Amino acid sequence: MLPIYLDYAATTPCDTRVVECMLPYFSELYGNSNSFHIYGSQALEGLHNARCQIATNLNAEPKEVIFTSGASESNRIAILRTVERLKSDFFTAKTQHTSVMSLVTNLRNTGANVHYLKVGSDGILDLDFLEQELQKSKGLISICWVNNETGTMQNIKTIATLCHKYGSLIHVDGTQAFGRIHVDAKDLDVDFMSASGHKIYGPKGIGILYCKSSVAKYVRIPRANPDVEFGIRAGTVPIPLCVGMAEASRIAKSYIDSELVRLRKIRNDFINTMKNNLEEIYVNGSETSNYPGIINMSFRGCEGEALMMESPRIAISSGSACTSNKLTISHVLGAMGIDPDIAQSSLRITMGRPTTESDMQIASEDLTIATKKLRAMSPIWDMIKAGVDINKTFKRGIFQR
Ligand code: PMP
């Protein structure tokens, strides 16, 4: 039997209703949206309706919704092109998704100044520091709304207001937010926002970049075909995927309010159970500003990976999916200043629409048994219990950053 899936921040299953509505666009309405004939106009109509649906969910204009291959590409388009066109600085925090962090080298190679913003131990952006930095220079700020590893949620409206006050632009990585919390692009007044289809029970290989009309010029490809995604992207548009993402976002919106309440209760029960069962466990991220479906928990004295192997009934991850194959400390927890031994013992458990209370009951049973077993065999746990400061004792020898 397969383990219970508790990795919904990594990806979600495609909703069967989404699959149904994509099917005709593979073999019946298969035209190229750029063709002049009836096949082309059928495809174009599907694309237009998909764009309008997503625009409605975002409270944006249809022409502000650009289909991409996913949030990684959206992040790349918004950040690299804007910073290069404006020859401006780039501001971000070290808690961002790897698709943003990996752009820093590219930006530095093109001569851009990169400023790292400060976050607290809860992962929340230090707004005083941000304001000081914005007073010194202008540029593009990129910030993740809901952190994919911890669920910590930033106050995007306040950050956007600050950015605009000092003449900077803001890109929001909304990948874990879109379809999970309400998103109103006009109210937030952000310049760019990325989202992904496969995080919201839609297909993989599709995402969007929201580009406010006034800033779209910074991300257009010079001399591109203006008929393809308003000149921001090239190639043949994957209509079935666009239609699927639109349907997924329509369905997701109808679940947001009830899911937030349901997941909050399951989260609280799970955390309370774990705290009753075990000593020295920690919830990483903000206690007050978080998306409830993402739980990042540390089990002191245990390796995250060992805990996963000892919990065969659940499919979870240590750190984010993109870094979970590396035995280094999560860059997100490191940037939050979490002690290396706590960061090394962290797991990410993420819930979705199919997750039930009894799934999380099984997770708590497995993780409790696994933690007790590993601690019973662990010399490090004995040292922790004896009051040894193991982070000082081992420096960075065993806990690599
Ligand atoms: N940003 C965040 C916050 C994410 O969680 C992810 C997916 N792990 C991405 C970007 C990349 O999304 P995609 O898989 O659509 O490229």
XYZ file of C-alpha atoms and ligand atoms in Angstrom:
417
model
C 0.000 0.000 0.000
C 1.253 3.483 -0.799
C 2.025 5.813 2.109
C -0.327 8.685 2.919
C 0.633 11.667 0.792
C 1.521 14.654 2.981
C 3.629 16.653 0.538
C 1.043 18.978 -1.009
C 3.472 21.916 -1.026
C 5.634 19.929 -3.457
C 2.767 19.144 -5.792
C -0.894 18.113 -5.841
C -2.823 15.482 -7.783
C -4.643 16.834 -10.817
C -8.375 17.128 -10.014
C -10.399 14.786 -12.257
C -12.717 17.718 -13.118
C -9.652 19.549 -14.396
C -8.558 16.557 -16.478
C -12.085 16.329 -17.954
C -12.122 19.911 -19.093
C -8.643 19.664 -20.620
C -9.371 16.553 -22.693
C -11.198 18.155 -25.665
C -8.257 20.518 -26.168
C -5.902 17.625 -26.912
C -7.677 15.940 -29.778
C -10.786 17.915 -30.796
C -10.041 21.598 -30.244
C -6.383 21.117 -31.092
C -5.742 24.204 -33.196
C -2.862 26.610 -32.767
C -4.209 29.794 -31.186
C -2.183 31.819 -33.731
C -3.786 30.217 -36.801
C -6.272 32.209 -38.823
C -8.824 29.457 -39.516
C -11.640 28.013 -37.389
C -9.300 25.581 -35.575
C -7.179 28.530 -34.524
C -10.147 30.556 -33.337
C -11.513 27.637 -31.308
C -8.161 27.324 -29.559
C -7.946 31.091 -29.110
C -11.376 31.116 -27.508
C -10.291 28.417 -25.026
C -7.151 30.404 -24.241
C -9.075 33.658 -23.836
C -11.617 32.070 -21.486
C -8.819 30.506 -19.427
C -7.061 33.863 -19.137
C -10.308 35.607 -18.139
C -11.020 32.980 -15.470
C -7.597 33.428 -13.865
C -7.853 37.205 -14.156
C -11.197 37.087 -12.317
C -9.669 34.987 -9.538
C -6.756 37.422 -9.221
C -8.882 40.557 -9.631
C -6.729 41.545 -12.591
C -7.264 42.454 -16.248
C -7.025 39.494 -18.672
C -4.072 41.096 -20.471
C -2.190 41.141 -17.165
C -2.175 37.311 -17.002
C 0.725 35.720 -18.914
C 0.868 31.928 -19.227
C 4.313 30.427 -18.570
C 5.652 26.909 -18.004
C 5.419 27.297 -14.233
C 6.324 29.555 -11.350
C 10.077 29.025 -11.801
C 9.872 30.507 -15.296
C 7.578 33.305 -14.087
C 10.086 34.221 -11.369
C 12.885 34.188 -13.912
C 11.064 36.382 -16.434
C 10.001 38.963 -13.856
C 13.328 39.197 -12.050
C 16.002 38.881 -14.745
C 14.267 40.993 -17.367
C 13.152 43.792 -15.061
C 16.488 44.185 -13.297
C 18.339 44.105 -16.607
C 16.006 46.563 -18.414
C 15.918 49.023 -15.552
C 19.625 48.510 -14.745
C 18.470 48.557 -11.174
C 19.321 46.836 -7.901
C 17.715 43.635 -6.675
C 16.454 43.052 -3.156
C 15.424 39.731 -1.703
C 15.666 37.614 1.450
C 17.666 34.415 1.743
C 14.479 32.519 2.568
C 13.276 32.502 -1.059
C 12.595 29.467 -3.207
C 15.630 28.080 -5.047
C 14.194 29.314 -8.366
C 14.739 32.873 -7.064
C 17.942 32.266 -5.102
C 19.590 30.722 -8.163
C 19.075 33.946 -10.139
C 21.334 35.944 -7.860
C 24.515 34.758 -9.600
C 23.048 35.640 -13.026
C 22.137 39.092 -11.754
C 25.569 39.703 -10.234
C 27.205 38.573 -13.482
C 25.278 41.272 -15.333
C 26.552 43.860 -12.862
C 23.428 44.249 -10.702
C 23.781 44.995 -6.987
C 22.010 42.386 -4.885
C 20.832 43.343 -1.396
C 19.741 40.695 1.062
C 16.894 41.772 3.299
C 16.679 40.650 6.930
C 14.115 38.227 8.302
C 13.424 37.406 11.949
C 13.654 33.932 13.476
C 10.000 33.488 12.421
C 10.890 34.217 8.783
C 8.969 37.503 8.703
C 10.642 40.311 6.755
C 12.159 43.080 8.895
C 10.237 46.094 7.568
C 12.457 48.720 9.240
C 15.499 47.233 7.542
C 13.608 47.065 4.243
C 12.742 50.753 4.507
C 16.370 51.688 5.240
C 17.522 49.709 2.199
C 14.846 51.231 -0.042
C 15.950 54.708 0.966
C 19.478 53.957 -0.252
C 18.702 52.619 -3.735
C 15.879 51.696 -6.099
C 15.174 48.418 -7.787
C 13.055 45.298 -7.826
C 12.137 43.449 -4.657
C 11.216 39.788 -4.852
C 9.508 38.205 -1.896
C 7.676 34.949 -1.375
C 4.165 35.391 0.021
C 3.725 31.968 1.656
C 7.078 30.298 2.267
C 7.162 26.822 0.742
C 9.163 25.299 3.608
C 7.634 26.943 6.673
C 4.277 28.367 5.560
C 5.279 31.761 6.987
C 3.134 34.429 5.361
C 4.407 37.945 4.616
C 2.292 41.088 4.777
C 2.475 41.773 1.042
C 0.272 44.857 1.025
C 2.478 46.670 3.529
C 5.659 45.617 1.718
C 4.235 46.753 -1.655
C 3.254 50.136 -0.228
C 6.775 50.639 1.141
C 8.379 49.642 -2.156
C 6.267 52.070 -4.151
C 6.796 54.874 -1.625
C 10.521 54.767 -2.477
C 10.115 54.199 -6.216
C 10.889 50.470 -6.313
C 8.910 47.647 -7.915
C 7.748 44.437 -6.254
C 7.577 40.868 -7.528
C 5.705 38.374 -5.350
C 6.289 34.648 -5.548
C 2.693 33.649 -4.923
C 3.165 29.966 -5.783
C 2.046 28.641 -2.389
C -0.543 31.398 -1.950
C -2.565 31.395 -5.179
C -5.552 29.048 -4.825
C -4.899 28.614 -1.102
C -5.574 32.097 0.229
C -7.514 34.927 -1.408
C -5.410 36.955 -3.812
C -6.462 40.407 -4.992
C -3.767 41.848 -7.235
C -5.394 45.298 -7.473
C -5.806 45.632 -3.730
C -2.249 44.432 -3.028
C -0.948 46.705 -5.782
C 1.982 44.420 -6.605
C 3.789 44.732 -9.939
C 4.435 41.053 -10.672
C 3.192 37.822 -9.164
C 4.040 34.190 -10.007
C 1.746 31.187 -9.599
C 1.771 27.552 -10.650
C -0.837 25.079 -11.924
C 0.408 21.934 -10.196
C 0.172 23.407 -6.696
C -3.576 23.906 -7.075
C -4.704 20.490 -8.360
C -4.024 21.531 -11.933
C -1.581 20.136 -14.497
C 2.197 20.357 -14.298
C 4.120 22.472 -16.807
C 1.905 25.540 -16.597
C 1.966 28.687 -14.499
C 1.250 32.353 -14.793
C 3.007 35.625 -14.342
C 0.723 38.469 -13.330
C 2.191 41.658 -14.827
C 0.557 44.953 -13.938
C -0.176 46.746 -17.246
C 2.123 49.646 -16.446
C 5.188 47.400 -15.975
C 4.610 44.800 -18.715
C 6.977 46.759 -20.979
C 9.921 45.745 -18.783
C 9.421 42.035 -19.442
C 8.582 42.033 -23.175
C 11.013 40.259 -25.472
C 12.373 42.774 -28.003
C 10.942 42.148 -31.498
C 8.851 39.209 -30.198
C 5.561 38.122 -31.736
C 3.058 40.317 -29.872
C 0.335 37.701 -30.466
C 2.055 35.197 -28.172
C 1.407 36.103 -24.564
C 1.565 39.837 -25.386
C 5.173 39.519 -26.545
C 6.369 38.281 -23.165
C 6.827 34.658 -24.182
C 7.538 32.802 -27.423
C 6.314 29.560 -28.989
C 3.021 27.731 -29.306
C 0.762 28.214 -26.320
C -0.154 24.908 -24.556
C -3.929 25.491 -24.581
C -4.916 22.250 -22.733
C -2.649 23.225 -19.841
C -3.927 26.817 -19.760
C -7.536 25.563 -19.736
C -6.624 23.108 -16.955
C -4.950 25.725 -14.794
C -7.939 28.044 -15.182
C -10.388 25.328 -14.127
C -8.127 24.355 -11.226
C -8.018 27.949 -10.042
C -11.811 28.286 -10.336
C -12.301 25.153 -8.231
C -9.573 26.100 -5.749
C -11.181 29.477 -5.103
C -14.416 27.806 -4.023
C -12.522 25.800 -1.360
C -10.345 28.561 0.110
C -12.508 29.662 3.055
C -13.598 26.206 4.197
C -10.126 24.714 3.729
C -8.446 27.443 5.773
C -10.745 26.691 8.724
C -10.482 22.893 8.345
C -6.691 22.852 7.942
C -6.179 25.255 10.853
C -7.999 22.863 13.168
C -6.112 19.795 11.918
C -2.804 21.690 12.212
C -3.493 22.807 15.784
C -4.572 19.307 16.847
C -1.479 17.773 15.249
C 0.925 20.232 16.882
C -0.747 19.796 20.289
C -0.604 16.016 20.006
C 3.079 16.095 19.074
C 3.884 18.474 21.932
C 2.054 16.199 24.375
C 3.850 13.114 23.043
C 7.399 14.433 22.820
C 9.768 16.896 24.476
C 12.107 19.208 22.529
C 10.099 19.564 19.369
C 9.810 22.923 17.639
C 7.521 24.425 15.039
C 9.610 26.512 12.630
C 8.132 29.654 11.112
C 5.701 32.268 12.294
C 3.120 31.230 14.887
C 0.855 34.130 14.057
C 1.206 34.649 10.318
C 1.143 31.345 8.494
C -0.713 29.266 5.956
C -2.023 26.319 8.041
C -1.408 23.606 5.425
C 2.393 23.804 5.771
C 3.897 22.528 9.025
C 7.666 22.613 9.540
C 8.670 20.794 12.693
C 12.022 19.938 14.273
C 12.607 16.848 16.390
C 15.790 17.628 18.313
C 18.357 14.846 18.392
C 17.034 13.159 15.208
C 18.076 13.601 11.577
C 15.133 14.682 9.406
C 16.005 12.068 6.779
C 16.257 9.274 9.387
C 12.820 10.253 10.709
C 11.383 10.022 7.208
C 12.836 6.533 6.743
C 11.427 5.436 10.090
C 7.930 6.705 9.188
C 6.945 4.432 6.284
C 3.219 5.151 6.417
C 3.606 8.805 5.418
C 5.179 10.569 2.417
C 6.698 13.805 3.714
C 9.843 15.768 3.001
C 12.741 17.357 4.776
C 13.103 20.938 3.593
C 11.664 21.767 0.203
C 11.285 19.251 -2.633
C 14.028 20.995 -4.549
C 16.561 20.595 -1.728
C 15.369 17.419 -0.043
C 17.868 15.231 -1.859
C 20.737 17.128 -0.259
C 21.964 16.408 3.225
C 22.637 20.048 4.037
C 20.669 22.328 6.288
C 17.722 24.038 4.651
C 18.820 27.463 3.414
C 15.466 28.819 4.608
C 15.909 27.713 8.224
C 19.569 28.784 8.072
C 18.540 32.284 6.957
C 16.078 32.462 9.851
C 19.000 31.867 12.226
C 17.647 28.517 13.448
C 20.367 26.569 15.287
C 21.958 23.993 12.959
C 20.982 21.021 15.143
C 17.348 22.123 15.131
C 17.414 22.819 11.386
C 18.972 19.419 10.678
C 16.150 17.687 12.531
C 13.346 19.398 10.589
C 10.582 17.875 8.526
C 7.984 19.459 6.293
C 4.493 18.003 6.519
C 2.072 19.614 4.105
C -1.657 19.046 3.908
C -4.105 19.394 1.060
C -7.759 18.977 0.209
C -7.724 15.151 0.542
C -5.942 15.206 3.951
C -8.097 13.990 6.834
C -7.756 14.150 10.617
C -7.071 10.441 10.658
C -4.196 10.868 8.148
C -2.589 13.308 10.548
C -3.293 10.959 13.444
C -1.239 8.313 11.636
C 1.483 10.904 10.979
C 1.643 11.783 14.668
C 1.811 8.096 15.678
C 4.614 7.310 13.200
C 6.644 10.398 14.021
C 6.327 9.837 17.760
C 7.491 6.224 17.543
C 10.299 7.150 15.118
C 11.545 10.008 17.304
C 11.598 7.854 20.438
C 13.440 5.069 18.612
C 16.059 7.367 17.067
C 16.615 9.278 20.288
C 17.142 6.019 22.184
C 20.039 5.208 19.821
C 21.452 8.727 19.534
C 24.611 9.844 21.359
C 23.707 13.398 20.361
C 20.392 13.135 22.183
C 22.264 11.891 25.294
C 24.524 14.939 25.077
C 21.554 17.290 24.655
C 19.948 15.730 27.738
C 23.217 16.154 29.643
C 23.073 19.880 28.847
C 25.906 19.966 26.272
C 25.618 22.809 23.740
C 26.081 20.601 20.709
C 26.098 23.434 18.187
C 29.177 24.856 19.923
C 30.760 21.458 20.523
C 30.611 20.339 16.920
C 30.825 23.811 15.346
C 29.872 23.153 11.750
C 31.579 19.804 11.429
C 28.474 17.662 11.350
C 25.925 20.324 10.637
C 26.870 21.722 7.262
C 25.225 24.904 6.128
N 8.160 29.190 -5.793
C 7.709 28.497 -4.729
C 7.454 29.223 -3.449
C 7.456 27.122 -4.841
O 7.002 26.446 -3.799
C 7.699 26.479 -6.091
C 7.477 24.996 -6.248
N 8.198 24.205 -5.345
C 8.156 27.260 -7.166
C 8.375 28.605 -6.991
C 8.395 26.641 -8.527
O 7.171 26.273 -9.088
P 7.096 25.447 -10.469
O 7.240 24.013 -10.081
O 5.749 25.766 -11.029
O 8.184 25.930 -11.348
